[in-house]
PDB file of C-alpha atoms in Angstrom:
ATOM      1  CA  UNK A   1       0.000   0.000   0.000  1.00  0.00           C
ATOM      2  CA  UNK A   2       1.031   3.285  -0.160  1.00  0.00           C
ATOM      3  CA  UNK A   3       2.576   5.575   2.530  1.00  0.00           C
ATOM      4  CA  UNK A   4      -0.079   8.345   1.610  1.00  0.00           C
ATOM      5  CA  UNK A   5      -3.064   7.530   4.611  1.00  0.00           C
ATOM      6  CA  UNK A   6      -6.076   8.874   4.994  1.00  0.00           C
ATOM      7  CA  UNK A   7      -7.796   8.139   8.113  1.00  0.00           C
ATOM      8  CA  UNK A   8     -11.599   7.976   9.154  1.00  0.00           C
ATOM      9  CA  UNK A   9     -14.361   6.266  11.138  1.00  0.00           C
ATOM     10  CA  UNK A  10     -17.054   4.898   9.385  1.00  0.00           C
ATOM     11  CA  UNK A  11     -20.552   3.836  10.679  1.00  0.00           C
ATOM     12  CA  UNK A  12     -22.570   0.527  10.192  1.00  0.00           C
ATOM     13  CA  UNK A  13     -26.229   1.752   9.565  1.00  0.00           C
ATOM     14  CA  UNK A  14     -28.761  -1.439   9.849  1.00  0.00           C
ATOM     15  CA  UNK A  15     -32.468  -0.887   9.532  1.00  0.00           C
ATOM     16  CA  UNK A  16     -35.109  -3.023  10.754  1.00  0.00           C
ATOM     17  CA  UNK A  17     -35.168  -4.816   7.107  1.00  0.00           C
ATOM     18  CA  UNK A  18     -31.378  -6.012   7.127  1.00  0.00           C
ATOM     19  CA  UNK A  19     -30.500  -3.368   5.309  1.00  0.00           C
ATOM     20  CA  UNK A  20     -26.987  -0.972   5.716  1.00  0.00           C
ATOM     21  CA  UNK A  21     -27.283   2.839   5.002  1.00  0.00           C
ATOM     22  CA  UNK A  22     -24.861   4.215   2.297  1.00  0.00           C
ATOM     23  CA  UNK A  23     -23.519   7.217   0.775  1.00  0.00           C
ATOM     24  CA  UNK A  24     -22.305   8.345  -2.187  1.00  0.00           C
ATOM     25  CA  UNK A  25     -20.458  11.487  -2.052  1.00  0.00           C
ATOM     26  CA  UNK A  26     -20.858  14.201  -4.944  1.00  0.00           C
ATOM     27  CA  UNK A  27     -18.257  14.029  -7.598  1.00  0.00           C
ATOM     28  CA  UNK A  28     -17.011  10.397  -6.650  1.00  0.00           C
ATOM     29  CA  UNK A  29     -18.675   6.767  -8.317  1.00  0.00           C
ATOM     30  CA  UNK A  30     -18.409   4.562  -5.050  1.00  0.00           C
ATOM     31  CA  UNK A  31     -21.014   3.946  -2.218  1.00  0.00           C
ATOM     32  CA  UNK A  32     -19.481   4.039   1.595  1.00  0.00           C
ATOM     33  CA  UNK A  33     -20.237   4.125   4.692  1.00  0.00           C
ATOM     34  CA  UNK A  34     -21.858   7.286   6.473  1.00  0.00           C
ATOM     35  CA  UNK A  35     -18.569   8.826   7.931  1.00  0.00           C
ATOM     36  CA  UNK A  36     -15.534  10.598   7.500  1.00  0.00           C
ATOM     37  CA  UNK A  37     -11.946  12.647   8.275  1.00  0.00           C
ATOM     38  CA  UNK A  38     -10.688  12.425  11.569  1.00  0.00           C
ATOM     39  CA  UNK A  39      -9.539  16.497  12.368  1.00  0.00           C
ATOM     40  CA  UNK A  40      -6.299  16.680  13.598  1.00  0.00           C
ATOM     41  CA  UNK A  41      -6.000  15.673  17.171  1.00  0.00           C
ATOM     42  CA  UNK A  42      -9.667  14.326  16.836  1.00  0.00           C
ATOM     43  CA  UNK A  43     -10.729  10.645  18.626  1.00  0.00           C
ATOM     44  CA  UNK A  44     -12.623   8.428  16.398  1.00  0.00           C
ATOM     45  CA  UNK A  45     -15.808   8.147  18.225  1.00  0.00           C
ATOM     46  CA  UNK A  46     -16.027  12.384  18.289  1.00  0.00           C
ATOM     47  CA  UNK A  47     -15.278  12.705  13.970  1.00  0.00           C
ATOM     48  CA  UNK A  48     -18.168   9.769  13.916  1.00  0.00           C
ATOM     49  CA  UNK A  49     -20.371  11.813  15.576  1.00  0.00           C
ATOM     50  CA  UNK A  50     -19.668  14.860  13.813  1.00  0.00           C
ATOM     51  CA  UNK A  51     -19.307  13.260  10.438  1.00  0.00           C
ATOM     52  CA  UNK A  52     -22.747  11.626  10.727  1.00  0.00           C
ATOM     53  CA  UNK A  53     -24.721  14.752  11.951  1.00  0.00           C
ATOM     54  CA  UNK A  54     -23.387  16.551   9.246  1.00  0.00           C
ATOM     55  CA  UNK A  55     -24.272  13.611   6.524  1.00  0.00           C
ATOM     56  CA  UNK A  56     -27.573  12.582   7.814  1.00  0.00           C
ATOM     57  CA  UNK A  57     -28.787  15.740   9.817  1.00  0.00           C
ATOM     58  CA  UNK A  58     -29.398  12.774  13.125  1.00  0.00           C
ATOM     59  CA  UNK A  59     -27.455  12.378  16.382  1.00  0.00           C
ATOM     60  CA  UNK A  60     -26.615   8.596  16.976  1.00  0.00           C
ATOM     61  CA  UNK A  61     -25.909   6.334  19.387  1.00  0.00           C
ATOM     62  CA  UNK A  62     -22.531   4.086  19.302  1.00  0.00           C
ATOM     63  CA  UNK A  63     -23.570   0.080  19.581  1.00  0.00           C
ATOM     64  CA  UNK A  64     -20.108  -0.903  19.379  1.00  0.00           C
ATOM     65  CA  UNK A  65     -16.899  -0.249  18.168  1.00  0.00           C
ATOM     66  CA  UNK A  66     -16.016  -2.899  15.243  1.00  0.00           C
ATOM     67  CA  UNK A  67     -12.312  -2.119  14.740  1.00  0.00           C
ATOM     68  CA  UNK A  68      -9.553  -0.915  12.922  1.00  0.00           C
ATOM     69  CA  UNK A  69      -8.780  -1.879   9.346  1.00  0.00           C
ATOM     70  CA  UNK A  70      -6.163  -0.844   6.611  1.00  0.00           C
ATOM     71  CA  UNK A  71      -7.511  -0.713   2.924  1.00  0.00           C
ATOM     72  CA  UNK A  72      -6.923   0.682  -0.411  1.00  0.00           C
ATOM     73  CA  UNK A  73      -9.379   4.410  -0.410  1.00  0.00           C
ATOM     74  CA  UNK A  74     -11.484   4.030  -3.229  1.00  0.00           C
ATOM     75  CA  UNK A  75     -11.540   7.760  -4.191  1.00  0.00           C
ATOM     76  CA  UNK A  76      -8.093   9.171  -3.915  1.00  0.00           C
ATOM     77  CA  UNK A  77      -5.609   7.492  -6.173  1.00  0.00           C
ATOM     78  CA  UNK A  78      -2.449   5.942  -4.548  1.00  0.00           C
ATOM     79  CA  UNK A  79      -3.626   6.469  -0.584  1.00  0.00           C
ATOM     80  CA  UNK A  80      -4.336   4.076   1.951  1.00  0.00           C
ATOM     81  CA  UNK A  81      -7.776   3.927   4.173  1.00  0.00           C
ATOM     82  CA  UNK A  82      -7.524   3.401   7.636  1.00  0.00           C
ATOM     83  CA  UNK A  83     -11.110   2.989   9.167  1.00  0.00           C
ATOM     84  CA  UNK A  84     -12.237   3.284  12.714  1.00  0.00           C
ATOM     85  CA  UNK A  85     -15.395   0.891  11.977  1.00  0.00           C
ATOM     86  CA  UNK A  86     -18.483   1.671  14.620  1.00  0.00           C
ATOM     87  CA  UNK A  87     -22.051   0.006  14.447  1.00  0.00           C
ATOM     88  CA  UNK A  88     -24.568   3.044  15.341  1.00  0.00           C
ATOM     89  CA  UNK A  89     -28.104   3.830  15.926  1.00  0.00           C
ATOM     90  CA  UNK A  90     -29.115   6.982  14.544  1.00  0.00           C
ATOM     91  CA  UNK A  91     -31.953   8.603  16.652  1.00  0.00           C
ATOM     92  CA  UNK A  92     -34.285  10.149  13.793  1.00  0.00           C
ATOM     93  CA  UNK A  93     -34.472   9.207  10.360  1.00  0.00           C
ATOM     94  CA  UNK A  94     -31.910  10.038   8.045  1.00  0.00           C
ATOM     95  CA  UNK A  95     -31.818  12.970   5.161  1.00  0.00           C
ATOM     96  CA  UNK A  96     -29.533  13.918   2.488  1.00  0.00           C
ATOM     97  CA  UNK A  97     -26.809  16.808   3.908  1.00  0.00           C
ATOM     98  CA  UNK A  98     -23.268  18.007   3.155  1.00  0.00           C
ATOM     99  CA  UNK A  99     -21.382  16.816   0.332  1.00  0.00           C
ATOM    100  CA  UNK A 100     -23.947  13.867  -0.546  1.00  0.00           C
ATOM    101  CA  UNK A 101     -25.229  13.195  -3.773  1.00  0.00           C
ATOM    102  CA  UNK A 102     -27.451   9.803  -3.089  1.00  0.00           C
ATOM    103  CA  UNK A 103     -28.227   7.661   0.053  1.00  0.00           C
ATOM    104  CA  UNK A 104     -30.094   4.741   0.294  1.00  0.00           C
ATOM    105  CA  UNK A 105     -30.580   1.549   2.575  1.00  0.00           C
ATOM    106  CA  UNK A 106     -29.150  -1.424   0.561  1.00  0.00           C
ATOM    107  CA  UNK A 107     -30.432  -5.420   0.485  1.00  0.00           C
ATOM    108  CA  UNK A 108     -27.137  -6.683   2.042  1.00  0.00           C
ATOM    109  CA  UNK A 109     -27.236  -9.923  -0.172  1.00  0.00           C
ATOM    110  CA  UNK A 110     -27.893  -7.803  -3.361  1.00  0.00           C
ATOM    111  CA  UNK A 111     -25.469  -4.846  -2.914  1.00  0.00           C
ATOM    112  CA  UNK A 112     -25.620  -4.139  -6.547  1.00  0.00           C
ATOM    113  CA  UNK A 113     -23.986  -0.686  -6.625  1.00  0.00           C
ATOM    114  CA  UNK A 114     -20.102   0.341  -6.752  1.00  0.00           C
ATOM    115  CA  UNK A 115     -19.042  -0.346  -3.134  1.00  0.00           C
ATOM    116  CA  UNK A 116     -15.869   1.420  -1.538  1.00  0.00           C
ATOM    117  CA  UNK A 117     -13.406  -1.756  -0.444  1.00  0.00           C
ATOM    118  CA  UNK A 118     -14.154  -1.389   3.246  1.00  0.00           C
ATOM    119  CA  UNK A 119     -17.575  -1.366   2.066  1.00  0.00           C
ATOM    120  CA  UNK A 120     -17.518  -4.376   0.059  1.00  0.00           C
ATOM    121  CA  UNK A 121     -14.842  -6.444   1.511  1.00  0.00           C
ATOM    122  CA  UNK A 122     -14.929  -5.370   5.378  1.00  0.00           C
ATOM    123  CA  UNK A 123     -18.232  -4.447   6.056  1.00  0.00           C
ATOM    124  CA  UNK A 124     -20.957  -6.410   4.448  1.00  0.00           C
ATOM    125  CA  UNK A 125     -19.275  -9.892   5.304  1.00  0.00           C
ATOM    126  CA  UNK A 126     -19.616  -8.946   8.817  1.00  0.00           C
ATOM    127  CA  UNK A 127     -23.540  -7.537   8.674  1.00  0.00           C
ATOM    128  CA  UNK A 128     -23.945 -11.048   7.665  1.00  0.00           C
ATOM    129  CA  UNK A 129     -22.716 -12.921  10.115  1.00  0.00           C
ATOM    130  CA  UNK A 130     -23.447 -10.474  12.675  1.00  0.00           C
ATOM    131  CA  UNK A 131     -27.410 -11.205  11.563  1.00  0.00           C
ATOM    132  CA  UNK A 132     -26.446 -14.894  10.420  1.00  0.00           C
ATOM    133  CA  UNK A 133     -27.393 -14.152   6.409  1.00  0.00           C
TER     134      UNK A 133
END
């Protein structure tokens, strides 16, 4: 990978369907997780909170912290991604803000849109088995 790193949390959306809330972000092709840019000197759990009031317009609640992973960012050429991954509960319903261009809750056995690699390769496998799909 390369020594360029980029580093965010992410939240796991799940509605009462099975479904996992995702963003695409204007002027980029791939779906991803509601989330975002840790600010210098920022913890993970604060940029996750700002980064989804800002995306969604909701507060949310932290279920549990997932981890730490290292992938390849799907939108800036030659970095590195590493994700603080969170399941949350948002506490109102979710609406288009920010930089957004589409959202939408997506079947977790038919993701059939461009998916980020955390997305794709980190996330969804462990919705799954988390809700034994």
């Amino acid at each position: 990978m390369s020594n360029k790193v980029i580093t965010i949390a992410a939240a796991i959306i799940l509605n009462e369907q099975n479904q996992i809330l995702l963003v695409r972000k204007k002027d980029t092709d791939f779906f991803m997780h509601v989330g975002g840019k840790l600010e210098p000197n920022e913890l993970p759990e604060a940029a996750l909170s700002r980064e989804v009031l800002e995306e969604t317009g909701c507060e949310m609640e932290i279920l549990s912290y997932i981890g730490k992973y290292e992938t390849v960012a799907a939108n800036e050429l030659n970095h590195s991604l590493v994700s603080y991954l969170y399941q949350v509960k948002l506490k109102s319903q979710p609406q288009i803000q920010a930089e957004l261009a589409e959202m939408q809750w997506v079947d977790l056995n038919h993701p059939d849109l461009p998916l980020t690699p955390l997305t794709r390769d980190i996330s969804i496998p462990w919705c799954k088995q988390l809700l034994g799909i």
